[in-house]
Amino acid sequence: MSSETPDVAGAYPRLSGDQIDMLSRRGEKRPVRRDDVLVAEGQRDRDFFVVLAGTVAVIEGYGTPKPRLVRVHGPRRFLDELGLLTGQPSFVSMVAQEPGEVLAVPLPALHELVREQPEIGDLILRSFLARRELLIGGITGIKIVGSRFSPDTRRLRELAARNRVPHTWIDLEEDPDAEELLRRLSISAKDTPVVIWRDRVLHNPSNAELARVAGLRRSGRDDAMCDVVVVGAGPAGLAAAVYGASEGLATVVLDAVATGGQAGTSSRIENYLGFPAGISGADLADRAVVQAKKFGAELNVPVEAVRLGRHDSDQIVHLDDGTQLRTRTVVIATGARYRKLDVPRLGEFEGTSVYYAATFMEAVFCERQPIAVVGGGNSAGQATVFLARHAARVRLIILHDELDRDMSRYLVDQIERLPNVDVLRHTEVTELIGDDGRLQALGVRDTGTGDRQQIPATVLFTFIGAQPCTDWLASSVALDDRGYVLTGAQVRTDAPQPMVLETSRPGVLAVGDVRSGSIKRVASAVGEGSMAVRLIHDHLARLHRARPGPG
């Protein structure tokens, strides 16, 4: 019998007697025997368990020829991790090591308790967030087998990483066991990437297929009527979801990639109110998702809205899988994506050497390598600071002379103190140099003198402004000349008091980076998302007054 795992970074706290008493009033005490399975790998719907006596082992691959002990919990510790709160299947099994007793609390009862006793909720959430981090680095999870130079491998890894799904990438070029694994599965290298979890092998699955395996995406209902559909799950969309659901609105949230939006790819947000030590974009998104689900919001990722239609006073959101969502209001929170460099051969290197986000997944390719970051705003600054911990040399390329022109002073100060960062001012990238999708160097030009040179770079990150994600809107709402959504007095000149976030179509609002004239900051996006809910109530009240009364 294995001994209990020591606490790590607050991931495995013990509950007090009072806290267990409060949970006991909402749960059921159950005796357990040795080898009783409390939670099975792959199980989605499950209770919140507290160990009262004995020990419970967390095991990956339980029942297979090669099970692996992950951790052991003893009395007054609780089981599970973030997936319990977000509706994901369990990536491990939880099995009694010895006879004892557990407390089983149904999830709705747990939500009710943490609303009344928020200190318990804070303890559980902090622990679950820490456990997800440990789980990502500590178990095999879903296996993705493929080449680092395959765009499809990159697509699948990005989906798993952005959604914080525990997974292992087996690199065909670098992993000596990859060829043997493929041989045992009778798969040739040309048929990769493949995804393996438990007894399932998926050959180059779509994002939707991988999402279903990972428990991210649930089947929607064509006939469901919502109060609000939020399209986009960045800070603005998640704020609208939290406030909408908490005020009793039937709320559905969609995102084509992952919760968190562009903010979710930030390694550290240091200027967001209430987090003096900073917070990663992924942690901020995880917390918001738990909040939204606690209040009853339905999140579906990855699901892409492809068109916005209308039927009478209702809005119809058409999805990429052919289904439709009927709703009284829509919040457009699809944000913006980074622009691409206008240089030859860019497509050859995208997904293998050129990236538009700087997370731990991309940092793997930067270890002891010379890299370059293009851009002069906060996103480029945050990426530079983060990647400097991994890369041998970082060259930050900006078009103008002053680093603090578009970048917050705190980031400028950090960059200027980094010994392995060079800032190339009034410089532009003119050429990508390399073979077989592997970048080797950049051709750059000094815009002041016209001088050209080559600089070594095996990975390139670009953060050069953004373009709005509004292709799906077509002509359904008014856009400005850059494609951002017009709102308020910009389009509703006929209204005596136009709603500041309402688009040219009543009942459709736009928030965050996608809105014309918005301030491109996380805090302002959250503010707009929460403000939208108040305006939704106003619109629903107008609809109610407009309906003819009985008789």
XYZ file of C-alpha atoms in Angstrom:
551
model
C 0.000 0.000 0.000
C 1.418 3.388 -1.036
C 1.737 6.263 1.409
C -0.167 9.505 1.080
C 1.124 12.070 -1.417
C 2.512 15.201 0.291
C 0.744 18.488 -0.365
C 2.218 20.422 -3.302
C 1.542 24.147 -3.728
C -1.815 23.872 -1.934
C -3.108 21.249 -4.365
C -4.034 18.701 -1.674
C -5.364 20.572 1.392
C -7.215 18.951 4.278
C -10.711 20.069 5.168
C -11.459 21.177 8.706
C -13.975 19.383 10.889
C -16.482 22.221 10.439
C -16.109 22.102 6.652
C -16.683 18.336 6.610
C -19.772 18.786 8.816
C -21.212 21.313 6.348
C -20.538 18.981 3.426
C -21.989 16.026 5.350
C -25.343 17.768 5.630
C -25.562 17.765 1.829
C -23.976 14.400 1.071
C -24.003 10.730 1.976
C -21.398 8.744 3.901
C -20.474 5.471 2.218
C -18.312 2.576 3.404
C -15.741 1.422 0.856
C -13.817 -1.807 0.464
C -10.357 -2.268 -0.953
C -10.348 -1.879 -4.776
C -13.752 -0.173 -4.888
C -13.734 2.201 -7.885
C -15.171 5.569 -6.847
C -14.551 7.280 -10.196
C -13.643 5.464 -13.404
C -11.398 6.873 -16.105
C -13.641 8.464 -18.720
C -16.566 8.976 -16.310
C -18.214 12.361 -16.792
C -21.084 12.591 -14.295
C -19.780 11.965 -10.784
C -20.000 13.146 -7.177
C -17.570 15.221 -5.165
C -15.811 12.801 -2.787
C -14.148 13.459 0.580
C -12.037 10.731 2.184
C -13.175 10.200 5.773
C -11.171 7.050 6.593
C -8.639 4.962 4.724
C -6.814 6.039 1.571
C -7.815 6.449 -2.075
C -5.357 6.020 -4.961
C -5.509 8.069 -8.156
C -4.446 5.763 -10.990
C -3.902 6.278 -14.692
C -4.718 3.254 -16.852
C -6.448 1.304 -14.065
C -7.359 -2.180 -15.273
C -4.777 -2.106 -18.079
C -1.503 -4.078 -18.195
C 0.442 -0.959 -17.175
C -1.481 1.037 -14.526
C 0.409 3.977 -13.008
C -0.099 5.434 -9.549
C -0.475 9.218 -9.775
C -1.168 10.156 -6.145
C -2.748 8.957 -2.898
C -5.256 10.833 -0.705
C -5.887 10.186 2.972
C -8.495 11.322 5.538
C -9.974 14.836 5.204
C -8.735 15.262 1.659
C -11.124 15.597 -1.275
C -10.803 13.934 -4.675
C -10.935 15.007 -8.337
C -9.772 18.118 -10.192
C -11.061 20.930 -12.428
C -12.884 18.626 -14.844
C -15.459 17.848 -12.149
C -16.629 21.474 -12.215
C -16.385 21.989 -15.974
C -18.139 18.761 -17.017
C -15.126 16.959 -18.493
C -14.656 13.206 -18.126
C -12.130 12.063 -15.576
C -8.687 11.401 -17.045
C -7.833 9.014 -14.173
C -9.521 6.425 -11.943
C -9.949 6.862 -8.179
C -9.769 3.551 -6.311
C -9.905 2.686 -2.595
C -6.558 1.325 -1.377
C -7.959 -0.051 1.870
C -11.301 -0.351 3.647
C -12.582 2.997 4.843
C -15.327 5.572 4.397
C -15.996 8.415 1.971
C -18.471 11.282 1.805
C -20.243 11.635 -1.562
C -21.725 15.079 -2.304
C -23.792 15.506 -5.496
C -22.465 18.321 -7.666
C -25.650 20.488 -7.468
C -25.476 20.287 -3.666
C -21.809 21.305 -3.763
C -22.660 24.348 -5.899
C -25.385 25.286 -3.413
C -22.965 25.026 -0.503
C -20.214 27.135 -2.062
C -22.737 29.885 -2.792
C -23.557 29.946 0.925
C -19.986 29.302 2.142
C -17.657 30.926 -0.424
C -14.519 30.135 1.591
C -15.053 26.422 0.845
C -15.560 27.241 -2.813
C -12.323 29.253 -2.895
C -10.404 26.386 -1.272
C -11.756 23.796 -3.717
C -11.210 26.001 -6.776
C -7.634 26.897 -5.848
C -6.879 23.231 -5.257
C -8.527 22.099 -8.488
C -6.650 24.700 -10.570
C -3.346 23.556 -9.045
C -4.251 19.903 -9.636
C -5.029 20.544 -13.306
C -1.552 22.033 -13.725
C -0.003 18.989 -12.037
C -2.198 16.638 -14.054
C -1.168 18.233 -17.359
C 2.479 17.607 -16.545
C 2.036 14.388 -14.591
C -0.082 11.964 -16.638
C -0.055 10.721 -20.199
C -3.674 11.691 -20.814
C -4.654 11.797 -24.469
C -1.750 10.818 -26.744
C -1.191 12.824 -29.928
C 1.264 11.089 -32.273
C 2.595 13.130 -35.163
C 5.335 15.187 -36.711
C 6.182 18.656 -35.417
C 6.169 19.752 -39.058
C 2.593 18.571 -39.688
C -0.066 21.340 -39.636
C -2.651 18.799 -38.458
C -0.445 17.747 -35.539
C -0.084 21.404 -34.652
C -3.882 21.882 -34.920
C -4.632 19.008 -32.547
C -1.936 19.994 -30.060
C -3.180 23.585 -30.055
C -6.756 22.493 -29.385
C -5.646 20.294 -26.473
C -3.260 22.887 -25.047
C -5.616 25.864 -25.377
C -8.372 23.885 -23.642
C -5.935 22.614 -20.975
C -6.645 18.968 -21.740
C -4.009 16.656 -20.186
C -2.178 15.195 -23.150
C 1.162 13.872 -24.333
C 2.652 14.704 -27.692
C 4.781 11.935 -29.209
C 7.047 13.588 -31.783
C 7.844 11.376 -34.759
C 11.153 13.173 -35.302
C 12.404 13.170 -31.730
C 10.745 10.369 -29.730
C 12.551 7.013 -30.097
C 9.420 5.110 -28.997
C 7.150 6.691 -31.623
C 8.001 4.246 -34.400
C 7.449 1.232 -32.147
C 4.081 2.594 -30.979
C 2.896 3.083 -34.561
C 4.114 -0.401 -35.516
C 2.072 -1.963 -32.683
C -0.997 -0.068 -33.913
C -0.314 -1.003 -37.578
C -0.191 2.674 -38.515
C 2.311 4.094 -40.995
C 3.954 7.466 -40.426
C 2.132 8.929 -43.437
C -1.209 8.172 -41.751
C -0.420 10.369 -38.743
C -1.352 12.323 -36.740
C -3.361 9.942 -34.613
C -5.010 10.499 -31.245
C -5.084 7.682 -28.688
C -7.099 7.573 -25.491
C -7.994 4.424 -23.606
C -9.206 1.949 -26.264
C -9.855 4.511 -28.996
C -7.551 5.424 -31.904
C -8.596 8.394 -34.052
C -6.869 8.938 -37.402
C -6.309 12.662 -38.002
C -9.553 13.605 -36.232
C -11.329 16.897 -36.744
C -11.379 19.425 -33.928
C -14.950 18.423 -33.161
C -14.024 14.726 -32.893
C -11.111 15.434 -30.541
C -13.307 17.754 -28.486
C -15.906 15.029 -28.010
C -13.252 12.546 -26.852
C -11.900 15.112 -24.377
C -15.394 15.934 -23.114
C -15.290 19.543 -24.302
C -18.226 19.490 -26.676
C -21.724 18.260 -25.984
C -24.475 17.744 -28.510
C -26.755 20.753 -28.706
C -30.493 20.797 -29.177
C -31.880 22.305 -32.360
C -35.174 23.250 -30.707
C -33.711 24.940 -27.627
C -34.780 28.554 -27.043
C -32.227 30.685 -25.213
C -32.416 34.115 -23.683
C -28.902 34.874 -24.918
C -26.279 33.188 -27.072
C -22.767 34.525 -26.499
C -20.544 33.939 -29.528
C -16.932 34.002 -28.357
C -15.503 32.918 -24.993
C -12.784 35.484 -24.394
C -12.908 37.789 -21.350
C -15.856 39.782 -22.755
C -17.895 36.704 -23.666
C -17.175 34.923 -20.384
C -18.171 38.039 -18.422
C -21.474 38.155 -20.307
C -21.971 34.462 -19.535
C -21.280 34.829 -15.814
C -23.518 37.848 -15.330
C -26.244 36.585 -17.661
C -26.494 33.147 -16.066
C -26.257 34.563 -12.537
C -29.267 36.767 -13.281
C -31.379 33.857 -14.434
C -30.997 34.160 -18.203
C -30.827 30.919 -20.197
C -27.283 31.410 -21.482
C -25.308 29.473 -24.104
C -21.663 30.275 -24.924
C -19.844 29.185 -28.083
C -16.229 29.436 -29.153
C -14.506 28.106 -32.251
C -11.219 27.283 -30.478
C -11.069 27.560 -26.686
C -12.199 29.585 -23.714
C -10.046 32.604 -22.944
C -9.691 34.041 -26.441
C -6.415 35.801 -27.177
C -6.091 36.612 -23.478
C -6.026 32.868 -22.826
C -2.700 32.606 -24.657
C -1.023 35.174 -22.380
C 1.516 33.684 -19.985
C 1.023 36.523 -17.506
C -1.474 39.416 -17.267
C 0.024 41.824 -14.754
C -2.233 44.877 -15.016
C -5.637 43.303 -14.303
C -7.401 44.680 -11.244
C -7.271 42.433 -8.186
C -4.283 40.293 -9.210
C -1.193 42.210 -8.046
C 1.072 39.221 -8.690
C -0.441 38.738 -12.132
C -2.443 35.819 -13.479
C -2.056 33.704 -16.584
C -4.737 34.027 -19.222
C -5.506 30.303 -18.933
C -6.095 30.541 -15.159
C -8.332 33.571 -15.612
C -10.369 31.709 -18.220
C -10.615 28.561 -16.070
C -11.964 30.570 -13.141
C -14.517 32.310 -15.351
C -15.675 29.005 -16.874
C -16.244 27.522 -13.414
C -18.226 30.629 -12.414
C -20.367 30.536 -15.541
C -21.136 26.829 -15.181
C -21.898 27.263 -11.485
C -24.679 29.676 -12.421
C -26.017 27.369 -15.141
C -24.472 28.681 -18.355
C -23.920 26.070 -21.080
C -20.486 26.251 -22.725
C -19.748 24.526 -26.012
C -16.206 24.436 -27.381
C -15.076 24.166 -30.119
C -18.213 25.223 -31.978
C -18.133 27.843 -34.713
C -20.956 30.227 -35.565
C -21.100 30.513 -39.362
C -24.102 32.789 -39.894
C -26.539 34.987 -37.998
C -30.133 34.769 -39.181
C -33.498 35.962 -37.942
C -37.049 34.696 -37.599
C -39.620 37.275 -36.494
C -38.152 38.855 -33.348
C -35.873 35.866 -32.613
C -32.224 35.540 -33.623
C -31.000 32.329 -35.280
C -27.326 31.356 -34.827
C -26.256 28.820 -37.470
C -23.414 26.520 -36.379
C -20.673 24.716 -38.302
C -22.230 21.292 -37.679
C -25.490 22.320 -39.373
C -27.475 22.879 -36.169
C -29.153 26.124 -35.190
C -29.683 27.958 -31.934
C -32.817 30.038 -31.514
C -32.403 32.900 -29.075
C -33.964 36.183 -28.049
C -30.634 38.029 -27.983
C -27.056 37.565 -29.177
C -23.800 38.917 -27.772
C -21.048 39.099 -30.400
C -17.735 38.594 -28.581
C -15.666 36.945 -31.305
C -12.721 39.284 -30.772
C -9.907 39.715 -33.262
C -7.037 37.624 -34.611
C -3.481 38.784 -35.189
C -2.599 40.007 -38.647
C -0.085 38.134 -40.741
C 3.209 39.422 -42.060
C 3.175 40.347 -45.727
C 6.241 38.334 -46.694
C 6.819 35.560 -49.252
C 6.689 31.900 -48.159
C 4.787 32.649 -44.934
C 2.421 29.717 -45.487
C 5.354 27.266 -45.650
C 6.363 28.041 -42.072
C 3.039 28.659 -40.317
C 2.301 26.027 -37.699
C 5.877 24.732 -37.734
C 8.070 27.819 -37.233
C 5.721 30.835 -37.298
C 3.248 31.308 -34.440
C 0.655 33.844 -33.289
C 0.586 32.889 -29.603
C 3.304 32.361 -27.014
C 2.296 29.653 -24.553
C 4.126 26.742 -22.953
C 3.320 24.677 -26.042
C 5.266 27.026 -28.333
C 8.026 27.510 -25.753
C 9.036 23.847 -26.246
C 10.357 24.751 -29.703
C 12.365 27.698 -28.370
C 14.640 25.919 -25.907
C 18.192 27.205 -26.426
C 17.237 28.526 -29.878
C 17.514 31.987 -31.447
C 14.005 33.352 -31.969
C 12.328 36.583 -33.087
C 9.206 38.440 -31.963
C 7.601 41.019 -34.264
C 5.368 43.718 -32.755
C 5.453 46.705 -30.447
C 2.344 46.297 -28.288
C 1.680 44.593 -24.966
C 1.119 41.166 -26.522
C 4.564 41.266 -28.118
C 6.062 42.512 -24.852
C 4.458 39.748 -22.768
C 5.627 37.139 -25.298
C 9.178 38.498 -25.228
C 9.415 38.380 -21.445
C 8.009 34.848 -21.324
C 10.049 33.397 -24.190
C 13.295 34.894 -22.907
C 13.175 32.242 -20.151
C 13.449 29.513 -22.782
C 15.255 30.857 -25.841
C 18.988 31.418 -26.178
C 18.421 34.831 -27.792
C 15.264 36.852 -28.484
C 15.193 39.648 -31.043
C 12.197 41.959 -30.662
C 11.526 43.681 -33.997
C 9.563 46.961 -34.017
C 8.821 49.403 -36.837
C 9.268 52.579 -34.790
C 11.991 53.992 -32.551
C 10.484 54.025 -29.058
C 9.562 50.783 -27.313
C 7.203 52.562 -24.898
C 5.148 54.156 -27.688
C 2.590 51.317 -27.722
C 3.776 49.141 -24.824
C 3.066 49.478 -21.090
C 5.983 50.841 -19.110
C 6.165 47.823 -16.801
C 6.849 45.572 -19.806
C 9.414 47.965 -21.277
C 11.296 47.971 -17.960
C 11.350 44.162 -17.844
C 12.545 43.837 -21.441
C 15.331 46.356 -20.955
C 16.645 44.292 -18.030
C 16.754 40.986 -19.928
C 20.317 40.153 -21.008
C 19.302 37.824 -23.842
C 16.870 40.240 -25.563
C 17.875 42.630 -28.368
C 15.429 45.269 -29.615
C 15.711 45.978 -33.345
C 14.143 49.408 -33.866
C 12.770 50.840 -37.166
C 13.134 47.359 -38.679
C 10.848 45.189 -40.804
C 10.925 41.527 -41.816
C 11.347 41.102 -45.577
C 12.234 37.430 -45.996
C 11.820 34.014 -44.339
C 14.803 31.727 -44.928
C 14.708 27.938 -44.457
C 13.774 24.592 -45.980
C 11.117 21.901 -45.456
C 9.052 24.112 -43.149
C 12.025 24.720 -40.853
C 12.915 28.357 -40.370
C 16.623 29.160 -40.151
C 16.902 32.946 -40.452
C 15.063 36.177 -41.222
C 15.899 38.789 -43.776
C 15.275 42.245 -42.239
C 15.563 45.834 -43.449
C 16.283 49.033 -41.546
C 13.431 51.343 -42.627
C 15.554 54.414 -41.930
C 18.768 53.561 -43.787
C 17.536 50.811 -46.099
C 20.318 48.494 -44.896
C 19.538 44.781 -45.073
C 20.866 41.883 -43.041
C 20.067 38.321 -42.040
C 19.490 37.357 -38.419
C 19.350 33.758 -37.131
C 15.874 32.650 -36.008
C 14.391 29.168 -35.848
C 11.013 30.351 -34.524
C 9.107 33.561 -35.310
C 6.249 35.049 -33.277
C 4.148 37.847 -34.771
C 1.889 40.287 -32.909
C 1.325 43.070 -35.438
C -2.183 44.324 -34.847
C -5.436 42.510 -35.293
C -8.336 42.025 -37.645
C -11.851 41.368 -36.330
C -13.437 37.929 -36.507
C -16.597 39.084 -38.263
C -16.657 37.050 -41.485
C -19.576 35.030 -40.135
C -21.734 38.133 -39.764
C -21.801 38.950 -43.515
C -24.402 41.717 -43.925
C -26.421 40.902 -40.787
C -25.039 43.874 -38.795
C -23.269 47.086 -39.799
C -19.450 47.062 -39.792
C -16.911 49.860 -40.073
C -14.409 50.080 -42.932
C -11.989 47.778 -41.067
C -14.623 45.119 -40.369
C -15.305 45.925 -36.686
C -18.918 45.935 -35.470
C -20.553 49.353 -35.196
C -22.667 49.962 -32.082
C -24.705 52.595 -30.248
C -24.847 56.089 -31.735
C -22.581 54.906 -34.581
C -25.582 53.125 -36.119
C -28.736 53.882 -34.074
C -29.087 57.585 -34.851
C -32.881 57.235 -34.911
C -33.048 56.250 -31.236
C -33.253 59.050 -28.631
C -31.029 57.071 -26.255
C -29.244 54.363 -28.257
C -27.857 51.455 -26.243
C -24.099 51.864 -26.409
C -23.363 48.191 -27.161
C -26.333 47.433 -29.435
C -25.598 46.834 -33.111
C -27.663 47.902 -36.103
C -29.935 44.944 -35.383
C -32.051 45.233 -32.195
C -31.301 42.428 -29.751
C -27.768 41.877 -31.044
C -24.947 43.431 -29.007
C -21.178 43.541 -29.549
C -18.559 43.594 -26.795
C -14.790 43.512 -26.454
C -12.196 43.655 -29.212
C -14.699 42.964 -32.010
C -16.544 46.240 -31.330
C -15.544 49.364 -33.242
C -13.915 51.892 -30.907
C -13.425 49.500 -27.999
C -10.407 49.726 -25.695
C -8.263 46.659 -26.308
C -7.730 45.646 -22.677
C -8.922 42.650 -20.639
C -10.499 44.865 -17.971
C -12.561 46.877 -20.466
C -13.670 43.694 -22.236
C -14.923 42.259 -18.941
C -16.713 45.537 -18.222
C -18.472 45.522 -21.582
C -19.488 41.886 -21.197
C -21.110 42.579 -17.844
C -22.756 45.780 -19.115
C -24.300 43.860 -21.999
C -26.449 41.850 -19.591
C -28.161 44.980 -18.293
C -28.961 45.996 -21.881
C -30.262 42.491 -22.635
C -32.760 42.841 -19.790
C -33.894 46.152 -21.279
C -34.375 44.561 -24.698
C -36.305 41.595 -23.267
C -38.543 44.019 -21.362
C -39.295 45.876 -24.612
C -40.151 42.586 -26.336
C -42.503 41.698 -23.499
C -44.275 45.060 -23.690
C -44.618 44.750 -27.470
C -46.417 41.399 -27.286
C -50.214 41.685 -27.513
C -51.981 40.850 -24.282
C -54.514 38.015 -23.877
C -57.952 38.533 -25.311
